[in-house]
Short mmCIF file of N, CA, C and O in Angstrom, two decimals:
data_model
loop_
_atom_site.label_atom_id
_atom_site.label_comp_id
_atom_site.label_asym_id
_atom_site.label_seq_id
_atom_site.Cartn_x
_atom_site.Cartn_y
_atom_site.Cartn_z
N MET A 1241 55.65 -65.55 -63.84
CA MET A 1241 54.44 -65.75 -64.03
C MET A 1241 53.89 -67.14 -64.44
O MET A 1241 54.20 -67.41 -64.97
N ILE A 1242 52.61 -67.38 -63.98
CA ILE A 1242 52.30 -68.82 -64.13
C ILE A 1242 51.41 -68.77 -65.47
O ILE A 1242 50.25 -67.71 -65.60
N SER A 1243 51.42 -69.80 -66.35
CA SER A 1243 50.96 -69.69 -67.68
C SER A 1243 49.13 -70.69 -67.22
O SER A 1243 49.35 -71.26 -66.32
N LEU A 1244 48.33 -70.54 -68.09
CA LEU A 1244 47.31 -71.04 -68.10
C LEU A 1244 47.30 -72.66 -68.08
O LEU A 1244 46.88 -73.40 -67.07
N GLU A 1245 48.48 -73.04 -68.69
CA GLU A 1245 48.60 -74.28 -68.93
C GLU A 1245 49.28 -75.19 -67.65
O GLU A 1245 48.82 -76.04 -66.80
N ALA A 1246 49.91 -74.32 -66.93
CA ALA A 1246 50.34 -74.72 -65.60
C ALA A 1246 49.29 -74.72 -64.66
O ALA A 1246 49.46 -75.89 -63.64
N VAL A 1247 48.23 -73.88 -64.74
CA VAL A 1247 47.21 -73.73 -63.72
C VAL A 1247 46.29 -75.26 -64.02
O VAL A 1247 46.06 -76.03 -63.07
N VAL A 1248 46.11 -75.75 -64.92
CA VAL A 1248 45.12 -76.43 -65.49
C VAL A 1248 46.00 -78.04 -64.93
O VAL A 1248 45.63 -78.74 -64.33
N ALA A 1249 47.42 -77.83 -65.16
CA ALA A 1249 48.26 -79.26 -64.91
C ALA A 1249 48.30 -79.14 -63.38
O ALA A 1249 48.27 -80.36 -62.96
N ARG A 1250 48.25 -78.40 -62.50
CA ARG A 1250 48.58 -78.30 -61.23
C ARG A 1250 46.92 -78.38 -60.46
O ARG A 1250 46.90 -78.90 -59.58
N VAL A 1251 46.05 -77.83 -60.87
CA VAL A 1251 44.77 -77.78 -60.24
C VAL A 1251 43.99 -79.09 -60.54
O VAL A 1251 43.81 -79.28 -61.58
N PRO A 1252 43.62 -80.01 -59.63
CA PRO A 1252 42.79 -81.46 -59.80
C PRO A 1252 41.25 -80.71 -60.44
O PRO A 1252 40.77 -79.79 -59.75
N PRO A 1253 40.55 -81.89 -61.19
CA PRO A 1253 39.52 -81.78 -61.53
C PRO A 1253 38.46 -81.87 -60.49
O PRO A 1253 38.82 -82.26 -59.33
N PRO A 1254 37.00 -81.36 -60.46
CA PRO A 1254 36.36 -81.42 -59.51
C PRO A 1254 35.73 -82.99 -59.11
O PRO A 1254 36.22 -83.90 -60.13
N ARG A 1255 35.94 -83.34 -57.75
CA ARG A 1255 35.56 -84.83 -57.41
C ARG A 1255 34.29 -84.97 -57.93
O ARG A 1255 33.50 -84.61 -57.95
N TRP A 1256 33.87 -86.41 -58.01
CA TRP A 1256 32.81 -86.99 -58.07
C TRP A 1256 32.21 -86.92 -59.59
O TRP A 1256 31.24 -87.26 -59.57
N THR A 1257 33.13 -86.45 -60.46
CA THR A 1257 32.59 -86.14 -61.90
C THR A 1257 32.41 -87.29 -62.62
O THR A 1257 31.42 -87.35 -63.54
N ASP A 1258 32.93 -88.48 -62.25
CA ASP A 1258 32.84 -89.60 -62.96
C ASP A 1258 31.77 -90.73 -62.24
O ASP A 1258 31.39 -91.66 -62.87
N TYR A 1259 30.92 -89.81 -61.37
CA TYR A 1259 29.78 -90.67 -60.72
C TYR A 1259 28.96 -91.02 -61.67
O TYR A 1259 28.44 -90.03 -62.27
N PRO A 1260 28.26 -92.33 -61.72
CA PRO A 1260 27.63 -92.64 -62.99
C PRO A 1260 25.89 -91.86 -62.56
O PRO A 1260 25.38 -91.62 -63.99
N GLN A 1261 25.32 -91.51 -61.48
CA GLN A 1261 23.98 -91.13 -61.47
C GLN A 1261 24.15 -89.53 -61.23
O GLN A 1261 25.17 -88.86 -60.77
N MET A 1262 23.15 -88.63 -61.57
CA MET A 1262 22.92 -87.25 -61.32
C MET A 1262 22.88 -86.70 -59.85
O MET A 1262 21.65 -87.35 -59.37
N ARG A 1263 23.66 -85.92 -59.51
CA ARG A 1263 23.66 -85.42 -58.19
C ARG A 1263 23.77 -83.97 -58.38
O ARG A 1263 24.75 -83.37 -58.82
N THR A 1264 22.76 -83.20 -57.55
CA THR A 1264 22.99 -81.87 -57.43
C THR A 1264 22.81 -81.47 -56.32
O THR A 1264 21.86 -82.05 -55.34
N LEU A 1265 23.48 -80.28 -55.57
CA LEU A 1265 23.15 -79.90 -54.25
C LEU A 1265 22.59 -78.52 -54.30
O LEU A 1265 22.70 -77.80 -55.00
N VAL A 1266 21.37 -78.34 -53.52
CA VAL A 1266 20.45 -77.38 -53.55
C VAL A 1266 21.43 -76.18 -52.48
O VAL A 1266 21.74 -76.73 -51.13
N PHE A 1267 21.60 -75.18 -52.82
CA PHE A 1267 22.38 -74.05 -52.12
C PHE A 1267 21.32 -73.07 -51.64
O PHE A 1267 21.55 -72.16 -50.82
N ASP A 1268 20.34 -72.83 -52.74
CA ASP A 1268 19.57 -71.98 -52.35
C ASP A 1268 18.40 -72.16 -53.21
O ASP A 1268 18.41 -72.80 -54.01
N SER A 1269 17.18 -71.12 -52.82
CA SER A 1269 15.92 -71.37 -53.88
C SER A 1269 15.31 -70.04 -53.64
O SER A 1269 14.86 -69.27 -52.52
N ILE A 1270 14.35 -69.60 -54.72
CA ILE A 1270 13.47 -68.55 -54.45
C ILE A 1270 12.13 -68.97 -55.32
O ILE A 1270 12.08 -70.16 -55.63
N PHE A 1271 10.93 -68.09 -54.91
CA PHE A 1271 9.92 -68.63 -55.36
C PHE A 1271 9.30 -67.37 -56.46
O PHE A 1271 9.29 -66.22 -56.11
N ASP A 1272 8.95 -67.86 -57.36
CA ASP A 1272 8.21 -66.97 -58.50
C ASP A 1272 6.79 -67.17 -58.62
O ASP A 1272 6.61 -68.49 -58.71
N SER A 1273 5.76 -66.34 -58.67
CA SER A 1273 4.51 -66.67 -58.69
C SER A 1273 4.14 -67.11 -59.82
O SER A 1273 3.12 -68.21 -59.83
N TYR A 1274 4.65 -67.22 -60.94
CA TYR A 1274 4.48 -67.68 -62.17
C TYR A 1274 5.03 -69.23 -62.44
O TYR A 1274 4.51 -70.11 -62.98
N ARG A 1275 6.24 -69.36 -62.26
CA ARG A 1275 7.18 -70.53 -62.52
C ARG A 1275 7.30 -71.35 -61.27
O ARG A 1275 7.40 -72.62 -61.28
N GLY A 1276 6.91 -70.78 -59.81
CA GLY A 1276 6.89 -71.68 -58.87
C GLY A 1276 8.50 -71.64 -58.30
O GLY A 1276 9.08 -70.80 -58.37
N VAL A 1277 8.90 -72.65 -57.52
CA VAL A 1277 10.22 -72.76 -56.86
C VAL A 1277 11.26 -73.05 -58.00
O VAL A 1277 11.23 -73.98 -58.69
N ILE A 1278 12.13 -72.19 -57.81
CA ILE A 1278 13.59 -72.07 -58.53
C ILE A 1278 14.80 -72.49 -57.43
O ILE A 1278 14.90 -71.80 -56.95
N ALA A 1279 15.18 -73.66 -57.74
CA ALA A 1279 16.51 -74.03 -56.91
C ALA A 1279 17.50 -73.80 -57.70
O ALA A 1279 17.99 -74.01 -58.69
N HIS A 1280 18.49 -73.19 -57.00
CA HIS A 1280 19.74 -72.67 -57.12
C HIS A 1280 20.96 -73.87 -56.75
O HIS A 1280 20.76 -74.44 -55.34
N VAL A 1281 21.29 -74.77 -57.77
CA VAL A 1281 22.08 -75.69 -57.54
C VAL A 1281 23.59 -75.58 -57.98
O VAL A 1281 23.84 -75.31 -58.67
N ARG A 1282 24.30 -76.29 -57.29
CA ARG A 1282 25.65 -77.03 -58.02
C ARG A 1282 25.42 -78.32 -58.20
O ARG A 1282 25.17 -79.20 -57.56
N VAL A 1283 26.17 -78.72 -59.12
CA VAL A 1283 25.96 -80.09 -59.98
C VAL A 1283 27.05 -80.68 -59.80
O VAL A 1283 28.27 -80.43 -60.00
N PHE A 1284 26.99 -81.96 -59.04
CA PHE A 1284 28.44 -82.79 -58.74
C PHE A 1284 28.62 -83.66 -59.86
O PHE A 1284 29.89 -84.08 -59.98
N SER A 1285 27.47 -84.62 -60.54
CA SER A 1285 28.00 -85.51 -61.43
C SER A 1285 26.66 -85.43 -62.01
O SER A 1285 25.64 -85.19 -61.97
N GLY A 1286 26.97 -85.84 -63.58
CA GLY A 1286 25.93 -85.87 -64.53
C GLY A 1286 25.41 -84.99 -64.85
O GLY A 1286 25.96 -84.04 -64.69
N THR A 1287 23.95 -84.95 -65.69
CA THR A 1287 23.53 -83.92 -66.18
C THR A 1287 21.86 -84.12 -66.06
O THR A 1287 21.30 -85.36 -65.85
N LEU A 1288 21.19 -82.95 -66.19
CA LEU A 1288 19.80 -83.25 -66.34
C LEU A 1288 19.12 -82.26 -67.30
O LEU A 1288 19.64 -81.35 -67.80
N ARG A 1289 17.95 -82.70 -67.88
CA ARG A 1289 17.29 -82.08 -68.82
C ARG A 1289 15.83 -81.70 -68.64
O ARG A 1289 15.21 -82.28 -67.59
N ALA A 1290 15.41 -80.74 -69.25
CA ALA A 1290 13.83 -80.67 -68.94
C ALA A 1290 13.05 -81.46 -69.73
O ALA A 1290 13.45 -82.37 -70.14
N GLY A 1291 11.92 -82.09 -68.90
CA GLY A 1291 10.98 -83.08 -69.11
C GLY A 1291 11.69 -84.21 -68.03
O GLY A 1291 10.68 -85.29 -68.24
N GLU A 1292 12.63 -84.46 -67.71
CA GLU A 1292 13.11 -85.61 -66.86
C GLU A 1292 12.10 -85.19 -65.47
O GLU A 1292 11.54 -84.08 -65.16
N MET A 1293 12.24 -86.60 -64.76
CA MET A 1293 11.54 -86.50 -63.48
C MET A 1293 12.79 -86.47 -62.41
O MET A 1293 13.66 -87.44 -62.52
N MET A 1294 12.42 -85.34 -61.50
CA MET A 1294 13.81 -85.44 -60.69
C MET A 1294 13.18 -85.70 -59.08
O MET A 1294 12.00 -86.04 -59.08
N MET A 1295 14.31 -86.17 -58.04
CA MET A 1295 13.61 -86.85 -56.96
C MET A 1295 14.34 -85.96 -55.79
O MET A 1295 15.52 -85.92 -55.93
N LEU A 1296 13.73 -85.29 -54.70
CA LEU A 1296 14.25 -84.81 -53.73
C LEU A 1296 14.90 -85.80 -52.72
O LEU A 1296 14.06 -86.83 -52.23
N MET A 1297 16.03 -85.93 -52.42
CA MET A 1297 16.34 -87.14 -51.65
C MET A 1297 16.19 -87.01 -50.24
O MET A 1297 15.95 -88.23 -49.62
N SER A 1298 15.94 -85.95 -49.53
CA SER A 1298 15.48 -85.82 -48.05
C SER A 1298 14.08 -86.38 -48.01
O SER A 1298 13.64 -86.94 -46.80
N THR A 1299 13.46 -86.03 -48.89
CA THR A 1299 11.66 -86.44 -48.63
C THR A 1299 11.27 -87.71 -49.66
O THR A 1299 10.34 -88.14 -49.45
N GLY A 1300 11.92 -87.75 -50.77
CA GLY A 1300 11.45 -88.94 -51.67
C GLY A 1300 10.62 -88.07 -52.89
O GLY A 1300 9.90 -88.73 -53.58
N GLN A 1301 10.25 -86.93 -52.54
CA GLN A 1301 9.26 -86.20 -53.43
C GLN A 1301 10.02 -86.10 -54.82
O GLN A 1301 10.96 -85.75 -55.14
N LYS A 1302 8.99 -86.50 -55.97
CA LYS A 1302 9.24 -86.52 -57.19
C LYS A 1302 8.47 -85.18 -57.93
O LYS A 1302 7.39 -85.18 -57.47
N SER A 1303 8.89 -84.64 -58.88
CA SER A 1303 8.70 -83.65 -59.87
C SER A 1303 9.00 -83.58 -61.05
O SER A 1303 10.10 -83.84 -61.49
N ASP A 1304 8.37 -83.34 -61.88
CA ASP A 1304 8.93 -82.85 -63.31
C ASP A 1304 9.60 -81.83 -63.51
O ASP A 1304 9.73 -80.52 -62.73
N ILE A 1305 10.75 -81.64 -64.15
CA ILE A 1305 11.64 -80.53 -64.61
C ILE A 1305 11.47 -79.80 -65.87
O ILE A 1305 10.85 -80.32 -66.76
N LYS A 1306 10.99 -78.41 -65.23
CA LYS A 1306 10.41 -77.68 -66.42
C LYS A 1306 11.45 -77.07 -67.40
O LYS A 1306 11.39 -76.69 -68.58
N GLU A 1307 12.27 -76.74 -66.64
CA GLU A 1307 13.56 -75.64 -67.24
C GLU A 1307 14.98 -76.03 -66.39
O GLU A 1307 14.84 -75.95 -64.99
N VAL A 1308 16.07 -76.11 -66.91
CA VAL A 1308 17.39 -76.07 -66.37
C VAL A 1308 18.27 -75.15 -66.87
O VAL A 1308 17.84 -74.36 -68.24
N GLY A 1309 19.27 -74.31 -66.30
CA GLY A 1309 20.03 -73.69 -67.04
C GLY A 1309 21.49 -73.42 -65.96
O GLY A 1309 21.37 -73.85 -64.95
N VAL A 1310 22.19 -72.89 -66.81
CA VAL A 1310 23.56 -72.34 -65.91
C VAL A 1310 23.64 -71.15 -65.65
O VAL A 1310 23.26 -70.29 -66.81
N PHE A 1311 23.98 -70.65 -64.55
CA PHE A 1311 24.37 -69.20 -64.24
C PHE A 1311 25.59 -68.60 -64.92
O PHE A 1311 26.42 -69.09 -64.80
N THR A 1312 25.58 -67.75 -65.98
CA THR A 1312 26.27 -67.01 -66.57
C THR A 1312 26.55 -65.60 -66.70
O THR A 1312 25.37 -64.98 -66.32
N PRO A 1313 27.80 -65.08 -66.61
CA PRO A 1313 27.40 -63.51 -66.97
C PRO A 1313 26.73 -62.93 -67.88
O PRO A 1313 26.51 -61.60 -67.97
N LYS A 1314 26.48 -63.62 -69.32
CA LYS A 1314 25.55 -63.01 -70.28
C LYS A 1314 24.15 -63.72 -70.26
O LYS A 1314 24.17 -64.90 -69.87
N ASN A 1315 23.23 -62.57 -69.90
CA ASN A 1315 21.57 -63.02 -69.96
C ASN A 1315 21.46 -63.72 -71.16
O ASN A 1315 21.97 -63.35 -72.11
N GLY A 1316 20.45 -64.65 -70.84
CA GLY A 1316 20.01 -65.06 -72.19
C GLY A 1316 20.61 -66.57 -72.57
O GLY A 1316 20.28 -67.20 -73.64
N GLU A 1317 21.89 -66.55 -72.45
CA GLU A 1317 22.37 -67.61 -72.72
C GLU A 1317 22.29 -69.06 -71.93
O GLU A 1317 22.57 -69.06 -70.70
N ALA A 1318 21.81 -69.99 -72.41
CA ALA A 1318 21.22 -71.42 -71.70
C ALA A 1318 21.83 -72.31 -72.61
O ALA A 1318 21.93 -72.49 -73.35
N ARG A 1319 22.16 -73.40 -71.37
CA ARG A 1319 22.85 -74.52 -71.65
C ARG A 1319 22.36 -75.42 -70.49
O ARG A 1319 22.08 -75.05 -69.41
N LEU A 1320 22.70 -76.79 -70.92
CA LEU A 1320 22.49 -77.90 -69.97
C LEU A 1320 23.95 -77.76 -68.79
O LEU A 1320 24.87 -77.56 -69.27
N PRO A 1321 23.35 -77.81 -67.23
CA PRO A 1321 24.43 -77.98 -66.72
C PRO A 1321 25.11 -79.13 -66.50
O PRO A 1321 24.53 -80.21 -66.71
N PHE A 1322 26.39 -79.14 -66.47
CA PHE A 1322 27.24 -80.35 -66.39
C PHE A 1322 28.11 -80.59 -64.80
O PHE A 1322 27.89 -79.46 -64.14
N ALA A 1323 28.75 -81.30 -64.60
CA ALA A 1323 29.57 -81.45 -63.11
C ALA A 1323 30.35 -80.30 -63.18
O ALA A 1323 31.00 -79.99 -64.13
N GLY A 1324 30.19 -79.89 -61.82
CA GLY A 1324 30.85 -78.57 -61.52
C GLY A 1324 30.51 -77.23 -61.95
O GLY A 1324 30.69 -76.24 -61.45
N ASP A 1325 29.17 -77.21 -62.73
CA ASP A 1325 28.46 -75.85 -63.06
C ASP A 1325 27.52 -75.89 -61.87
O ASP A 1325 26.97 -76.55 -60.88
N VAL A 1326 27.44 -74.31 -61.72
CA VAL A 1326 26.51 -73.72 -60.71
C VAL A 1326 25.15 -73.45 -61.52
O VAL A 1326 25.44 -72.53 -62.55
N GLY A 1327 23.80 -73.58 -61.31
CA GLY A 1327 22.57 -73.47 -62.38
C GLY A 1327 21.38 -73.31 -61.45
O GLY A 1327 21.56 -73.06 -60.26
N TYR A 1328 20.40 -73.52 -62.21
CA TYR A 1328 19.00 -73.76 -61.50
C TYR A 1328 18.07 -74.76 -62.37
O TYR A 1328 18.33 -74.84 -63.36
N ILE A 1329 17.11 -74.75 -61.52
CA ILE A 1329 16.18 -75.92 -61.79
C ILE A 1329 14.99 -75.34 -61.48
O ILE A 1329 14.71 -75.04 -60.49
N VAL A 1330 13.84 -75.40 -62.33
CA VAL A 1330 12.64 -74.80 -62.37
C VAL A 1330 11.76 -76.21 -62.36
O VAL A 1330 11.85 -77.00 -63.29
N SER A 1331 10.91 -76.38 -61.30
CA SER A 1331 10.20 -77.50 -61.30
C SER A 1331 8.67 -77.42 -60.92
O SER A 1331 8.58 -76.34 -61.18
N ASN A 1332 7.87 -78.55 -61.14
CA ASN A 1332 6.25 -78.35 -60.81
C ASN A 1332 6.27 -78.02 -59.03
O ASN A 1332 5.20 -78.03 -58.74
N ILE A 1333 7.34 -77.93 -58.39
CA ILE A 1333 7.19 -77.57 -56.85
C ILE A 1333 6.47 -76.28 -56.58
O ILE A 1333 7.14 -75.18 -57.27
N LYS A 1334 5.42 -76.25 -56.01
CA LYS A 1334 4.89 -74.67 -55.82
C LYS A 1334 4.93 -74.29 -54.41
O LYS A 1334 4.80 -73.10 -54.07
N ASP A 1335 5.43 -75.06 -53.42
CA ASP A 1335 5.70 -74.42 -51.83
C ASP A 1335 6.97 -74.73 -51.85
O ASP A 1335 7.94 -75.64 -51.59
N PRO A 1336 7.58 -73.53 -51.31
CA PRO A 1336 8.92 -73.14 -51.21
C PRO A 1336 9.50 -73.79 -49.84
O PRO A 1336 10.59 -74.05 -49.93
N SER A 1337 8.53 -74.24 -48.83
CA SER A 1337 9.11 -74.94 -47.70
C SER A 1337 9.51 -76.62 -48.21
O SER A 1337 10.27 -77.22 -47.58
N GLU A 1338 9.21 -76.98 -49.33
CA GLU A 1338 9.46 -78.27 -49.86
C GLU A 1338 10.90 -78.40 -50.29
O GLU A 1338 11.44 -79.62 -50.37
N MET A 1339 11.41 -76.97 -50.82
CA MET A 1339 12.84 -77.44 -51.36
C MET A 1339 13.80 -76.63 -49.99
O MET A 1339 13.85 -75.25 -50.18
N LYS A 1340 14.55 -77.94 -49.56
CA LYS A 1340 15.21 -77.32 -48.46
C LYS A 1340 16.61 -77.25 -48.75
O LYS A 1340 17.46 -77.94 -49.57
N THR A 1341 17.45 -76.25 -48.42
CA THR A 1341 18.68 -75.78 -48.62
C THR A 1341 19.58 -76.92 -47.86
O THR A 1341 19.30 -77.49 -46.85
N GLY A 1342 20.57 -77.73 -48.80
CA GLY A 1342 21.36 -78.73 -48.17
C GLY A 1342 20.97 -79.99 -48.80
O GLY A 1342 21.56 -81.05 -48.79
N ASP A 1343 19.64 -80.01 -49.51
CA ASP A 1343 18.98 -81.30 -49.93
C ASP A 1343 19.82 -81.72 -51.35
O ASP A 1343 20.47 -80.66 -52.17
N THR A 1344 19.72 -83.11 -51.68
CA THR A 1344 20.18 -83.66 -52.92
C THR A 1344 19.26 -83.68 -54.16
O THR A 1344 17.85 -84.29 -53.57
N ILE A 1345 19.28 -83.25 -55.31
CA ILE A 1345 18.47 -83.81 -56.20
C ILE A 1345 19.10 -84.72 -57.06
O ILE A 1345 20.07 -84.39 -57.41
N THR A 1346 18.23 -85.60 -57.28
CA THR A 1346 18.76 -86.81 -58.52
C THR A 1346 17.78 -86.95 -59.39
O THR A 1346 16.43 -86.48 -59.27
N LEU A 1347 18.07 -87.96 -60.27
CA LEU A 1347 17.03 -88.40 -61.15
C LEU A 1347 16.01 -89.46 -60.62
O LEU A 1347 16.63 -90.28 -60.04
N ALA A 1348 14.83 -89.22 -60.66
CA ALA A 1348 14.03 -90.31 -60.26
C ALA A 1348 13.87 -91.63 -60.75
O ALA A 1348 14.06 -93.08 -60.18
N ALA A 1349 14.39 -91.59 -62.13
CA ALA A 1349 14.65 -92.77 -62.87
C ALA A 1349 15.80 -93.78 -62.45
O ALA A 1349 16.04 -94.87 -62.57
N LYS A 1350 16.59 -93.28 -62.13
CA LYS A 1350 18.35 -93.28 -61.71
C LYS A 1350 18.35 -93.00 -60.36
O LYS A 1350 19.66 -92.10 -60.54
N PRO A 1351 17.89 -93.08 -59.08
CA PRO A 1351 18.65 -92.36 -57.94
C PRO A 1351 20.01 -92.44 -57.85
O PRO A 1351 20.56 -93.63 -57.60
N ALA A 1352 20.79 -91.50 -56.94
CA ALA A 1352 21.98 -91.77 -56.45
C ALA A 1352 21.93 -92.09 -55.12
O ALA A 1352 20.80 -92.02 -54.40
N GLN A 1353 23.35 -91.94 -54.60
CA GLN A 1353 23.38 -92.47 -53.09
C GLN A 1353 23.36 -90.98 -52.54
O GLN A 1353 23.52 -89.75 -53.26
N VAL A 1354 22.66 -91.09 -51.25
CA VAL A 1354 22.38 -89.77 -50.59
C VAL A 1354 23.85 -88.99 -50.15
O VAL A 1354 24.65 -89.74 -49.57
N MET A 1355 23.90 -87.64 -50.44
CA MET A 1355 25.15 -86.89 -50.45
C MET A 1355 24.73 -86.44 -48.65
O MET A 1355 23.49 -86.31 -48.80
N PRO A 1356 25.49 -86.08 -48.06
CA PRO A 1356 25.16 -85.92 -46.57
C PRO A 1356 24.24 -84.67 -46.65
O PRO A 1356 24.60 -83.69 -47.08
N PHE A 1357 23.37 -84.65 -45.82
CA PHE A 1357 22.21 -83.81 -45.76
C PHE A 1357 22.10 -83.31 -44.43
O PHE A 1357 22.26 -84.13 -43.31
N ARG A 1358 22.17 -81.96 -44.06
CA ARG A 1358 21.81 -81.34 -42.90
C ARG A 1358 21.06 -79.85 -43.14
O ARG A 1358 21.53 -79.16 -43.70
N ALA A 1359 19.85 -79.93 -42.59
CA ALA A 1359 18.92 -79.05 -42.88
C ALA A 1359 19.22 -77.78 -42.11
O ALA A 1359 20.04 -77.77 -41.05
N THR A 1360 19.25 -76.78 -42.91
CA THR A 1360 19.57 -75.42 -42.37
C THR A 1360 18.54 -74.36 -42.68
O THR A 1360 17.59 -74.60 -43.18
N ARG A 1361 18.69 -73.36 -41.82
CA ARG A 1361 17.64 -72.24 -41.81
C ARG A 1361 17.98 -71.44 -42.70
O ARG A 1361 19.52 -70.87 -42.97
N ARG A 1362 17.27 -70.64 -43.69
CA ARG A 1362 17.53 -69.69 -44.54
C ARG A 1362 18.18 -68.23 -44.06
O ARG A 1362 17.72 -68.32 -42.81
N SER A 1363 18.97 -67.73 -44.25
CA SER A 1363 19.54 -66.39 -43.64
C SER A 1363 18.37 -65.30 -43.83
O SER A 1363 18.30 -64.66 -42.90
N ALA A 1364 17.61 -65.22 -44.50
CA ALA A 1364 16.64 -64.00 -44.59
C ALA A 1364 16.04 -64.50 -43.55
O ALA A 1364 15.25 -63.63 -43.06
N ASP A 1365 15.64 -65.91 -43.30
CA ASP A 1365 14.32 -66.10 -41.85
C ASP A 1365 15.20 -65.35 -40.81
O ASP A 1365 14.70 -65.04 -39.92
N GLY A 1366 16.45 -65.86 -40.59
CA GLY A 1366 16.92 -65.07 -39.35
C GLY A 1366 17.12 -63.37 -39.28
O GLY A 1366 16.87 -62.73 -38.34
N LEU A 1367 17.13 -62.99 -40.51
CA LEU A 1367 17.27 -61.60 -40.59
C LEU A 1367 15.64 -60.79 -40.36
O LEU A 1367 15.49 -59.81 -39.45
N LEU A 1368 14.45 -61.65 -40.94
CA LEU A 1368 13.45 -61.36 -40.42
C LEU A 1368 13.09 -61.35 -39.08
O LEU A 1368 12.19 -60.45 -38.61
N ARG A 1369 13.45 -62.35 -38.48
CA ARG A 1369 13.04 -62.61 -37.18
C ARG A 1369 13.64 -61.75 -36.40
O ARG A 1369 13.12 -61.03 -35.39
N ALA A 1370 15.00 -61.22 -36.58
CA ALA A 1370 15.80 -60.16 -35.93
C ALA A 1370 15.18 -58.79 -35.70
O ALA A 1370 14.87 -58.23 -34.84
N LEU A 1371 14.66 -58.54 -37.12
CA LEU A 1371 14.05 -57.21 -37.04
C LEU A 1371 12.57 -57.33 -36.62
O LEU A 1371 12.27 -56.18 -36.22
N SER A 1372 11.81 -58.50 -36.60
CA SER A 1372 10.67 -58.26 -36.05
C SER A 1372 10.71 -58.35 -34.51
O SER A 1372 9.89 -57.78 -33.71
N ASP A 1373 11.82 -58.89 -33.90
CA ASP A 1373 12.11 -58.92 -32.50
C ASP A 1373 12.55 -57.52 -31.88
O ASP A 1373 12.08 -57.24 -30.97
N ARG A 1374 12.93 -56.89 -32.78
CA ARG A 1374 13.67 -55.40 -32.59
C ARG A 1374 12.30 -54.38 -32.54
O ARG A 1374 12.37 -53.45 -31.71
N GLN A 1375 11.26 -54.69 -33.52
CA GLN A 1375 10.25 -53.98 -33.49
C GLN A 1375 9.17 -54.16 -32.01
O GLN A 1375 8.42 -53.03 -31.84
N HIS A 1376 9.37 -55.15 -31.52
CA HIS A 1376 8.70 -55.54 -30.26
C HIS A 1376 9.18 -54.77 -29.17
O HIS A 1376 8.71 -54.73 -28.12
N ASP A 1377 10.85 -54.54 -29.11
CA ASP A 1377 11.16 -54.04 -28.20
C ASP A 1377 10.95 -52.61 -27.62
O ASP A 1377 10.26 -51.87 -28.51
#
């Protein structure tokens, strides 16, 4: 049986955690009619706080961060996301099409280098399109 210490010794830490600027990757987003667009992100380096100004690297659009948090099994447990965490960002963005899956979010005051970006289509878009095509047949 492998001990937890052996796993920690053998598994390397996440890459790029010592990168000086904040970088997060948007892997999904949802729209809430009261809070606006909520980006689901993975933090690669740095940390971010409510009240800071973020920037979308694909468009250069800047927005205030209203709320940040980490996804945990316990509801109501909120803390700032750090490198390696998966969490969410609530900003002043009100149009869901502006938050692109695959985009990099960084701090506007200290922008990071762009991580590789490839625009993707949302899976729900494909599902809805397939359902509407089936209705026309």
